[in-house]
PDB file of C-alpha atoms in Angstrom:
ATOM      1  CA  MET X1499       5.029 -36.952   9.143  1.00 75.00           C
ATOM      2  CA  VAL X1500       3.586 -34.081   7.147  1.00 80.00           C
ATOM      3  CA  PHE X1501       1.342 -31.065   7.602  1.00 84.00           C
ATOM      4  CA  VAL X1502      -2.192 -31.767   6.362  1.00 83.00           C
ATOM      5  CA  GLY X1503      -4.631 -28.992   5.419  1.00 82.00           C
ATOM      6  CA  GLU X1504      -8.305 -28.978   6.364  1.00 79.00           C
ATOM      7  CA  ALA X1505      -9.145 -30.183   2.856  1.00 83.00           C
ATOM      8  CA  GLY X1506      -6.721 -33.109   3.261  1.00 85.00           C
ATOM      9  CA  LYS X1507      -3.932 -31.656   1.111  1.00 86.00           C
ATOM     10  CA  VAL X1508      -0.437 -32.580   2.280  1.00 87.00           C
ATOM     11  CA  ASN X1509       1.890 -29.622   2.983  1.00 88.00           C
ATOM     12  CA  PRO X1510      -0.460 -27.093   1.342  1.00 92.00           C
ATOM     13  CA  MET X1511       0.905 -23.946  -0.314  1.00 93.00           C
ATOM     14  CA  LEU X1512       0.028 -20.959   1.893  1.00 94.00           C
ATOM     15  CA  ARG X1513      -0.402 -17.537   0.300  1.00 95.00           C
ATOM     16  CA  ALA X1514      -0.566 -13.947   1.548  1.00 96.00           C
ATOM     17  CA  GLU X1515       0.208 -10.423   0.409  1.00 96.00           C
ATOM     18  CA  VAL X1516       2.768  -8.035   1.856  1.00 96.00           C
ATOM     19  CA  GLY X1517       1.083  -6.105   4.672  1.00 94.00           C
ATOM     20  CA  ASP X1518      -1.309  -8.927   5.609  1.00 95.00           C
ATOM     21  CA  THR X1519      -1.487 -10.012   9.220  1.00 95.00           C
ATOM     22  CA  VAL X1520      -1.453 -13.788   9.019  1.00 95.00           C
ATOM     23  CA  GLU X1521      -2.859 -15.999  11.751  1.00 94.00           C
ATOM     24  CA  ILE X1522      -2.190 -19.733  11.640  1.00 92.00           C
ATOM     25  CA  SER X1523      -3.865 -22.044  14.145  1.00 90.00           C
ATOM     26  CA  ILE X1524      -2.403 -25.521  14.299  1.00 90.00           C
ATOM     27  CA  ALA X1525      -3.106 -28.560  16.462  1.00 89.00           C
ATOM     28  CA  SER X1526      -2.017 -32.160  16.880  1.00 88.00           C
ATOM     29  CA  GLY X1527      -3.986 -35.228  17.819  1.00 83.00           C
ATOM     30  CA  GLU X1528      -0.893 -37.170  18.842  1.00 81.00           C
ATOM     31  CA  GLY X1529       1.471 -37.118  21.806  1.00 84.00           C
ATOM     32  CA  ALA X1530       4.554 -35.981  19.886  1.00 90.00           C
ATOM     33  CA  GLU X1531       5.456 -32.298  20.088  1.00 93.00           C
ATOM     34  CA  HIS X1532       5.445 -30.143  16.962  1.00 94.00           C
ATOM     35  CA  ASP X1533       5.713 -26.480  16.043  1.00 95.00           C
ATOM     36  CA  LEU X1534       5.467 -24.373  12.911  1.00 96.00           C
ATOM     37  CA  ALA X1535       8.258 -21.985  11.940  1.00 97.00           C
ATOM     38  CA  ILE X1536       9.081 -19.758   8.984  1.00 97.00           C
ATOM     39  CA  PRO X1537      12.792 -19.191   9.699  1.00 97.00           C
ATOM     40  CA  GLU X1538      13.382 -16.607   6.960  1.00 96.00           C
ATOM     41  CA  LEU X1539      10.625 -14.422   8.464  1.00 95.00           C
ATOM     42  CA  ASN X1540      11.832 -15.086  12.020  1.00 95.00           C
ATOM     43  CA  VAL X1541       8.485 -16.468  13.255  1.00 96.00           C
ATOM     44  CA  THR X1542       7.908 -19.663  15.246  1.00 96.00           C
ATOM     45  CA  SER X1543       4.855 -21.001  17.073  1.00 96.00           C
ATOM     46  CA  LYS X1544       5.065 -22.423  20.563  1.00 96.00           C
ATOM     47  CA  ARG X1545       5.439 -26.198  20.690  1.00 95.00           C
ATOM     48  CA  PHE X1546       2.188 -28.128  20.902  1.00 93.00           C
ATOM     49  CA  SER X1547       0.852 -31.675  21.159  1.00 92.00           C
ATOM     50  CA  ALA X1548      -2.471 -33.365  21.837  1.00 91.00           C
ATOM     51  CA  GLY X1549      -1.841 -32.736  25.534  1.00 92.00           C
ATOM     52  CA  THR X1550      -1.135 -29.007  25.232  1.00 92.00           C
ATOM     53  CA  GLY X1551      -3.814 -28.163  22.676  1.00 91.00           C
ATOM     54  CA  PRO X1552      -3.511 -25.941  19.601  1.00 92.00           C
ATOM     55  CA  ALA X1553      -1.006 -23.158  19.001  1.00 93.00           C
ATOM     56  CA  THR X1554      -1.566 -19.902  17.147  1.00 93.00           C
ATOM     57  CA  LEU X1555       1.098 -18.074  15.172  1.00 93.00           C
ATOM     58  CA  ARG X1556       0.323 -14.453  14.264  1.00 95.00           C
ATOM     59  CA  PHE X1557       2.564 -12.076  12.327  1.00 96.00           C
ATOM     60  CA  THR X1558       2.497  -9.345   9.684  1.00 95.00           C
ATOM     61  CA  VAL X1559       4.257 -10.025   6.404  1.00 94.00           C
ATOM     62  CA  THR X1560       6.680  -7.274   5.324  1.00 94.00           C
ATOM     63  CA  GLN X1561       8.522  -8.889   2.417  1.00 95.00           C
ATOM     64  CA  PRO X1562       7.556 -10.830  -0.715  1.00 97.00           C
ATOM     65  CA  GLY X1563       8.994 -14.201  -1.670  1.00 97.00           C
ATOM     66  CA  LYS X1564       8.667 -17.937  -1.206  1.00 98.00           C
ATOM     67  CA  PHE X1565       9.518 -19.177   2.262  1.00 97.00           C
ATOM     68  CA  ALA X1566       9.644 -22.674   3.766  1.00 97.00           C
ATOM     69  CA  TYR X1567       7.372 -23.403   6.712  1.00 96.00           C
ATOM     70  CA  ILE X1568       8.700 -26.263   8.795  1.00 96.00           C
ATOM     71  CA  CYS X1569       8.482 -28.174  12.055  1.00 95.00           C
ATOM     72  CA  THR X1570      11.719 -27.439  13.974  1.00 96.00           C
ATOM     73  CA  VAL X1571      11.528 -30.536  16.197  1.00 95.00           C
ATOM     74  CA  ALA X1572      14.642 -32.621  15.497  1.00 95.00           C
ATOM     75  CA  GLY X1573      14.146 -34.836  12.440  1.00 94.00           C
ATOM     76  CA  HIS X1574      10.582 -33.720  11.613  1.00 94.00           C
ATOM     77  CA  ARG X1575      11.480 -31.525   8.620  1.00 95.00           C
ATOM     78  CA  GLN X1576      13.668 -34.288   7.216  1.00 95.00           C
ATOM     79  CA  ILE X1577      10.747 -36.715   7.199  1.00 92.00           C
ATOM     80  CA  GLY X1578       8.344 -34.361   5.422  1.00 93.00           C
ATOM     81  CA  MET X1579       7.057 -31.643   7.766  1.00 94.00           C
ATOM     82  CA  GLU X1580       7.623 -28.686   5.443  1.00 95.00           C
ATOM     83  CA  GLY X1581       5.717 -26.628   2.913  1.00 96.00           C
ATOM     84  CA  VAL X1582       5.831 -23.286   1.065  1.00 96.00           C
ATOM     85  CA  PHE X1583       4.485 -19.904   2.185  1.00 96.00           C
ATOM     86  CA  GLU X1584       4.254 -17.574  -0.840  1.00 97.00           C
ATOM     87  CA  VAL X1585       3.993 -13.809  -0.319  1.00 97.00           C
ATOM     88  CA  SER X1586       3.208 -11.430  -3.193  1.00 96.00           C
ATOM     89  CA  GLY X1587       3.517  -7.649  -3.307  1.00 93.00           C
ATOM     90  CA  THR X1588       6.215  -5.056  -2.622  1.00 90.00           C
ATOM     91  CA  ALA X1589       8.511  -5.115   0.407  1.00 85.00           C
ATOM     92  CA  ARG X1590       7.688  -2.742   3.258  1.00 77.00           C
ATOM     93  CA  THR X1591       9.948  -1.315   5.891  1.00 67.00           C
ATOM     94  CA  PRO X1592       8.961  -1.656   9.555  1.00 59.00           C
ATOM     95  CA  ALA X1593       8.327   2.133   9.588  1.00 54.00           C
ATOM     96  CA  SER X1594       5.746   1.889   6.798  1.00 50.00           C
ATOM     97  CA  VAL X1595       4.035  -1.010   8.526  1.00 49.00           C
ATOM     98  CA  GLN X1596       4.001   0.976  11.779  1.00 47.00           C
ATOM     99  CA  SER X1597       2.506   4.081  10.180  1.00 42.00           C
ATOM    100  CA  GLU X1598      -0.187   2.063   8.406  1.00 46.00           C
ATOM    101  CA  ALA X1599      -1.029  -0.066  11.416  1.00 44.00           C
ATOM    102  CA  GLY X1600      -0.716   2.738  13.941  1.00 38.00           C
ATOM    103  CA  ARG X1601       1.380   0.611  16.296  1.00 35.00           C
ATOM    104  CA  SER X1602       4.949  -0.567  16.630  1.00 28.00           C
ATOM    105  CA  ALA X1603       6.263  -3.593  14.769  1.00 29.00           C
ATOM    106  CA  THR X1604       6.703  -5.515  18.028  1.00 25.00           C
ATOM    107  CA  ALA X1605       2.962  -5.289  18.651  1.00 24.00           C
ATOM    108  CA  LEU X1606       2.379  -7.192  15.417  1.00 23.00           C
ATOM    109  CA  TYR X1607       3.505 -10.399  17.128  1.00 25.00           C
ATOM    110  CA  THR X1608       1.022 -10.288  20.004  1.00 23.00           C
ATOM    111  CA  ALA X1609      -1.772 -12.777  20.512  1.00 27.00           C
ATOM    112  CA  ALA X1610      -4.776 -12.486  18.230  1.00 30.00           C
ATOM    113  CA  ALA X1611      -7.581 -10.196  19.327  1.00 31.00           C
ATOM    114  CA  ALA X1612     -10.776 -11.846  20.506  1.00 32.00           C
ATOM    115  CA  SER X1613     -12.629 -10.955  17.314  1.00 33.00           C
ATOM    116  CA  PRO X1614     -10.181  -9.986  14.535  1.00 33.00           C
ATOM    117  CA  ARG X1615     -11.512  -8.863  11.171  1.00 33.00           C
ATOM    118  CA  ALA X1616     -10.081 -11.622   9.040  1.00 35.00           C
ATOM    119  CA  THR X1617     -10.606 -13.573   5.854  1.00 33.00           C
ATOM    120  CA  ARG X1618      -9.326 -17.027   4.971  1.00 38.00           C
ATOM    121  CA  LEU X1619      -6.246 -17.113   2.786  1.00 39.00           C
ATOM    122  CA  PRO X1620      -7.275 -18.547  -0.594  1.00 39.00           C
ATOM    123  CA  GLY X1621      -6.324 -22.208  -0.753  1.00 44.00           C
ATOM    124  CA  ALA X1622      -4.438 -22.113   2.547  1.00 41.00           C
ATOM    125  CA  SER X1623      -5.016 -23.997   5.736  1.00 43.00           C
ATOM    126  CA  GLN X1624      -2.908 -25.683   8.370  1.00 39.00           C
ATOM    127  CA  ALA X1625      -3.234 -28.950  10.155  1.00 37.00           C
ATOM    128  CA  ILE X1626      -1.262 -31.711  11.741  1.00 32.00           C
ATOM    129  CA  PRO X1627       0.901 -34.623  10.764  1.00 35.00           C
ATOM    130  CA  PRO X1628      -0.768 -38.010  10.311  1.00 36.00           C
ATOM    131  CA  PRO X1629      -1.641 -40.576  11.593  1.00 33.00           C
ATOM    132  CA  CYS X1630      -3.727 -38.531  13.978  1.00 35.00           C
ATOM    133  CA  PRO X1631      -7.152 -37.199  12.945  1.00 32.00           C
ATOM    134  CA  ARG X1632      -7.342 -33.858  11.185  1.00 35.00           C
ATOM    135  CA  PRO X1633      -7.774 -30.943  13.597  1.00 36.00           C
ATOM    136  CA  SER X1634      -9.543 -27.678  13.239  1.00 38.00           C
ATOM    137  CA  ALA X1635      -6.893 -25.457  11.719  1.00 40.00           C
ATOM    138  CA  ARG X1636      -7.136 -22.116  10.003  1.00 45.00           C
ATOM    139  CA  ALA X1637      -4.941 -19.583   8.284  1.00 46.00           C
ATOM    140  CA  ARG X1638      -6.421 -16.114   8.137  1.00 47.00           C
ATOM    141  CA  ARG X1639      -5.250 -12.719   7.052  1.00 48.00           C
ATOM    142  CA  ARG X1640      -6.247  -9.261   8.207  1.00 51.00           C
ATOM    143  CA  ARG X1641      -5.636  -5.878   6.615  1.00 51.00           C
TER     144      ARG X1641
END
């Protein structure tokens, strides 16, 4: 099992800049449950399957670096469900994010607004593990 991007790339590199609000929508066409987590950033999607429909993970990036994104379901990472999320820029404290965003850091993890102002991350998309058909999956960022 692997993550497959909209363009068919296996475990695509995802990119963002510090301060971006990243939204990742991910779905599965199979019965097995999956999720998407970036443990070092302390973010995890809800579990999803073909029966539950897609999941959306939304968070604001406050530190630069390269981070693994994985499926936390037992055994899934070990058989290939992992990729790299690369963040460029300078680290920000939660206070600087709050002052720029005009809201508390906890509000940054709420569900996406109905019509967010967002752009697609260059070269980044999310999808599902084969053998199921590719879903509609997007990774977007908002400033």
